[in-house]
Amino acid sequence: MEKRSNIFAISSTIFLLTLLSKIMGFVREMVIGYFVGTSSVTDAYAIASVIPNFFLLVVQQVISIAFIPIFLRLFKRGRDEANNFVSNSALIVGAFSLVLSVIIFVFSKPIIRVFATGMDEETILLTQKMVSYSSWSLFVQSFVLIFTSFLQAKKRFIFPILAGYILDIVAIFFFWFTSKNGHYSYLGIIPLLTMCCELLILVPVACKNGFRFKAKKPLFSVEVKELIKVSIPALIGVGVQQLNLLVDKNISSLTAVGGIASLNYAQNIVNIIETLIMNSIVVVAYTTLCDFESKTMVSESNSYFVKTSSKIACLVIPFFMVLFVFSKPIIEAIYMRGAFDQTSVSLTEANLKGYSFGLVAICMNYLSIRFLYSKNDRYTPVIFSAICLVVNATLSFCSYKFTSIGVSGIAWATSIANILNSILLFAYIHKKYDVAISNIFDKNIASIIAFSTISTIISYAAFRATAPFINIYICGVICFVVFFGILLTSLFLFEKDVFSALVSVVKKNKKTEEQTTNH
């Protein structure tokens, strides 16, 4: 019981730190929207960031999925063996990422055309200049990922999040700087500079937590070969997920100028919730699931998966309702200033509704896939992801070709594909591993849905009544207080066990984190 309490206390601490990081991200997006709105510049910046991130996220997911279980096993044998594995992995992943960076730099123009078919020549040239800087961030980030995974395996989850704060600070400064002189190509420096700063923070922290660079021959040791072997299905699976994003960007570039940017603005808001769940729950849960499996505690692993899935649903459902119902005022409050006009609001609002519809499913998918990886079942997610890629591509193309709903059809297609993926994963996990999936959808979920619906209706009525008379930010604060006030009060009065489950994760955070760190 104490161990489980520690896990959720650490999760809540990470949740709060990630939330603060995302608030800074809001400020960054407000600055971007103020200076360039939804224009060819934001399209160029989005693609210049997406191209290295496309390959980066593949490497990131592969490392985080395959690295941690092997490291935990080696660390039990001895620190030197674990450090040899980390050092050899860093050299190999670094060399692989360097090759990718060179390829992106040399072939930037044809790669840009693959990612954004509908871009005009002027925007492509601007994007190409940005990519000439941003491509090298992939090389530096490979070392950031290794040290982040090392710290996560050592259950040091806080510092990687704190290091990520640099991204927003540097981005805000550069957007202000480029707006003054008009050299927007310098925006491509942002990913490279932030990765270098993160590395300067993570390396000393990793050394303080026991890392010593000890590369040992043979470079491709048994464990490194195992890492590569395990990574192949994970690489394919994450690659398929990234192809989904490529489909979105490609078709959106055909719809309208600013289509890519409007999707990015909406995704950034939805990604706040996804990142909160990923960093604060899924990352911690994956380490715990791997621990259970290494000790052959199968029933404990299955039970932990069910309970964690239920907690994720309880946390995400209220946010889904808020994003879906209040999409327009949220977009207006965050972005509508400067070059971000009412047209930009309309584009982005429709996309936010579409993406938020699949929010619960995508968060469940993160955990389900990690559960399968902890079971050494790495090919099933690939198969399901491939099916959903075909569904997403087909629906996105049909919405563009045969309907008039515009770029928002891409967001809806993505959500439908994610929901299908979630259904397939749950059905497979239930049948293959005899996990009681039905226990996820217990009375806690029913209570959250019921009271969230009531809170949404009342807070929306309050918004409609007050919006014509007061500032949108004050109105937003009122609606926020009304929504969560009614939700938490209702749970406290009628479902005290649900209320206790939601607030228990914030009790004794500081004390528990200190105990875990000392341990």
Tab-separated table of N, CA, C and O in Angstrom, residues 243-244 247-248 251 385-403 405 409-410 412-414 416-417 420:
chain	number	residue	atom	x	y	z
A	243	LEU	N	3.382	8.538	-39.079
A	243	LEU	CA	2.787	8.651	-40.417
A	243	LEU	C	1.373	9.223	-40.338
A	243	LEU	O	0.920	9.908	-41.257
A	244	ASN	N	0.680	8.935	-39.241
A	244	ASN	CA	-0.632	9.554	-39.026
A	244	ASN	C	-0.521	11.073	-39.014
A	244	ASN	O	-1.344	11.777	-39.610
A	247	VAL	N	0.120	12.341	-42.515
A	247	VAL	CA	-1.127	12.385	-43.284
A	247	VAL	C	-1.888	13.667	-42.981
A	247	VAL	O	-2.377	14.361	-43.885
A	248	ASP	N	-1.994	14.004	-41.689
A	248	ASP	CA	-2.699	15.224	-41.286
A	248	ASP	C	-2.073	16.462	-41.912
A	248	ASP	O	-2.768	17.316	-42.481
A	251	ILE	N	-2.482	16.555	-45.972
A	251	ILE	CA	-3.806	16.891	-46.485
A	251	ILE	C	-4.204	18.304	-46.080
A	251	ILE	O	-4.835	19.026	-46.867
A	385	SER	N	-1.918	-0.186	-35.052
A	385	SER	CA	-1.583	1.166	-35.514
A	385	SER	C	-1.657	1.266	-37.032
A	385	SER	O	-2.092	2.287	-37.586
A	386	ALA	N	-1.228	0.213	-37.712
A	386	ALA	CA	-1.288	0.201	-39.178
A	386	ALA	C	-2.738	0.239	-39.668
A	386	ALA	O	-3.066	0.947	-40.632
A	387	ILE	N	-3.610	-0.526	-39.003
A	387	ILE	CA	-5.037	-0.508	-39.359
A	387	ILE	C	-5.605	0.897	-39.185
A	387	ILE	O	-6.315	1.415	-40.057
A	388	CYS	N	-5.256	1.532	-38.071
A	388	CYS	CA	-5.789	2.870	-37.785
A	388	CYS	C	-5.197	3.927	-38.701
A	388	CYS	O	-5.850	4.934	-38.995
A	389	LEU	N	-3.951	3.711	-39.158
A	389	LEU	CA	-3.362	4.634	-40.128
A	389	LEU	C	-4.174	4.630	-41.424
A	389	LEU	O	-4.465	5.688	-41.992
A	390	VAL	N	-4.545	3.442	-41.880
A	390	VAL	CA	-5.350	3.330	-43.096
A	390	VAL	C	-6.705	4.007	-42.903
A	390	VAL	O	-7.190	4.739	-43.781
A	391	VAL	N	-7.314	3.795	-41.730
A	391	VAL	CA	-8.608	4.427	-41.434
A	391	VAL	C	-8.474	5.947	-41.420
A	391	VAL	O	-9.281	6.666	-42.022
A	392	ASN	N	-7.431	6.446	-40.755
A	392	ASN	CA	-7.216	7.893	-40.668
A	392	ASN	C	-6.993	8.507	-42.046
A	392	ASN	O	-7.595	9.529	-42.400
A	393	ALA	N	-6.123	7.872	-42.839
A	393	ALA	CA	-5.822	8.394	-44.176
A	393	ALA	C	-7.063	8.394	-45.061
A	393	ALA	O	-7.333	9.363	-45.784
A	394	THR	N	-7.835	7.316	-44.994
A	394	THR	CA	-9.038	7.210	-45.823
A	394	THR	C	-10.072	8.265	-45.444
A	394	THR	O	-10.622	8.961	-46.315
A	395	LEU	N	-10.338	8.391	-44.139
A	395	LEU	CA	-11.325	9.373	-43.684
A	395	LEU	C	-10.869	10.802	-43.956
A	395	LEU	O	-11.679	11.657	-44.338
A	396	SER	N	-9.573	11.079	-43.756
A	396	SER	CA	-9.053	12.430	-44.007
A	396	SER	C	-9.188	12.803	-45.477
A	396	SER	O	-9.617	13.918	-45.821
A	397	PHE	N	-8.819	11.872	-46.347
A	397	PHE	CA	-8.908	12.147	-47.785
A	397	PHE	C	-10.366	12.331	-48.208
A	397	PHE	O	-10.680	13.239	-48.991
A	398	CYS	N	-11.252	11.487	-47.702
A	398	CYS	CA	-12.671	11.592	-48.059
A	398	CYS	C	-13.271	12.910	-47.575
A	398	CYS	O	-14.080	13.530	-48.274
A	399	SER	N	-12.875	13.342	-46.368
A	399	SER	CA	-13.407	14.611	-45.850
A	399	SER	C	-12.928	15.788	-46.703
A	399	SER	O	-13.663	16.756	-46.924
A	400	TYR	N	-11.680	15.692	-47.197
A	400	TYR	CA	-11.150	16.757	-48.049
A	400	TYR	C	-11.780	16.735	-49.435
A	400	TYR	O	-12.133	17.782	-50.000
A	401	LYS	N	-11.957	15.520	-49.990
A	401	LYS	CA	-12.379	15.396	-51.384
A	401	LYS	C	-13.888	15.503	-51.560
A	401	LYS	O	-14.365	16.093	-52.544
A	402	PHE	N	-14.651	14.971	-50.605
A	402	PHE	CA	-16.084	14.812	-50.834
A	402	PHE	C	-16.975	15.623	-49.883
A	402	PHE	O	-18.190	15.539	-49.978
A	403	THR	N	-16.375	16.380	-48.962
A	403	THR	CA	-17.190	17.197	-48.053
A	403	THR	C	-16.684	18.630	-48.072
A	403	THR	O	-15.631	18.934	-48.636
A	405	ILE	N	-16.405	20.351	-45.055
A	405	ILE	CA	-16.107	20.709	-43.659
A	405	ILE	C	-14.692	21.236	-43.488
A	405	ILE	O	-14.337	21.746	-42.421
A	409	GLY	N	-12.091	18.196	-40.780
A	409	GLY	CA	-12.328	16.784	-41.073
A	409	GLY	C	-11.119	15.925	-40.770
A	409	GLY	O	-11.247	14.742	-40.403
A	410	ILE	N	-9.922	16.513	-40.890
A	410	ILE	CA	-8.694	15.782	-40.583
A	410	ILE	C	-8.618	15.486	-39.089
A	410	ILE	O	-8.239	14.384	-38.670
A	412	TRP	N	-11.160	15.253	-36.968
A	412	TRP	CA	-12.174	14.239	-36.642
A	412	TRP	C	-11.733	12.847	-37.082
A	412	TRP	O	-11.958	11.854	-36.372
A	413	ALA	N	-11.105	12.762	-38.254
A	413	ALA	CA	-10.622	11.460	-38.740
A	413	ALA	C	-9.577	10.879	-37.795
A	413	ALA	O	-9.575	9.669	-37.504
A	414	THR	N	-8.679	11.736	-37.288
A	414	THR	CA	-7.656	11.291	-36.345
A	414	THR	C	-8.284	10.753	-35.068
A	414	THR	O	-7.868	9.712	-34.543
A	416	ILE	N	-11.365	9.519	-34.654
A	416	ILE	CA	-12.059	8.252	-34.929
A	416	ILE	C	-11.055	7.106	-35.005
A	416	ILE	O	-11.298	6.006	-34.479
A	417	ALA	N	-9.904	7.342	-35.642
A	417	ALA	CA	-8.872	6.303	-35.739
A	417	ALA	C	-8.326	5.936	-34.359
A	417	ALA	O	-8.088	4.761	-34.065
A	420	LEU	N	-10.886	3.770	-32.539
A	420	LEU	CA	-10.827	2.410	-33.058
A	420	LEU	C	-9.617	1.664	-32.495
A	420	LEU	O	-9.718	0.490	-32.087
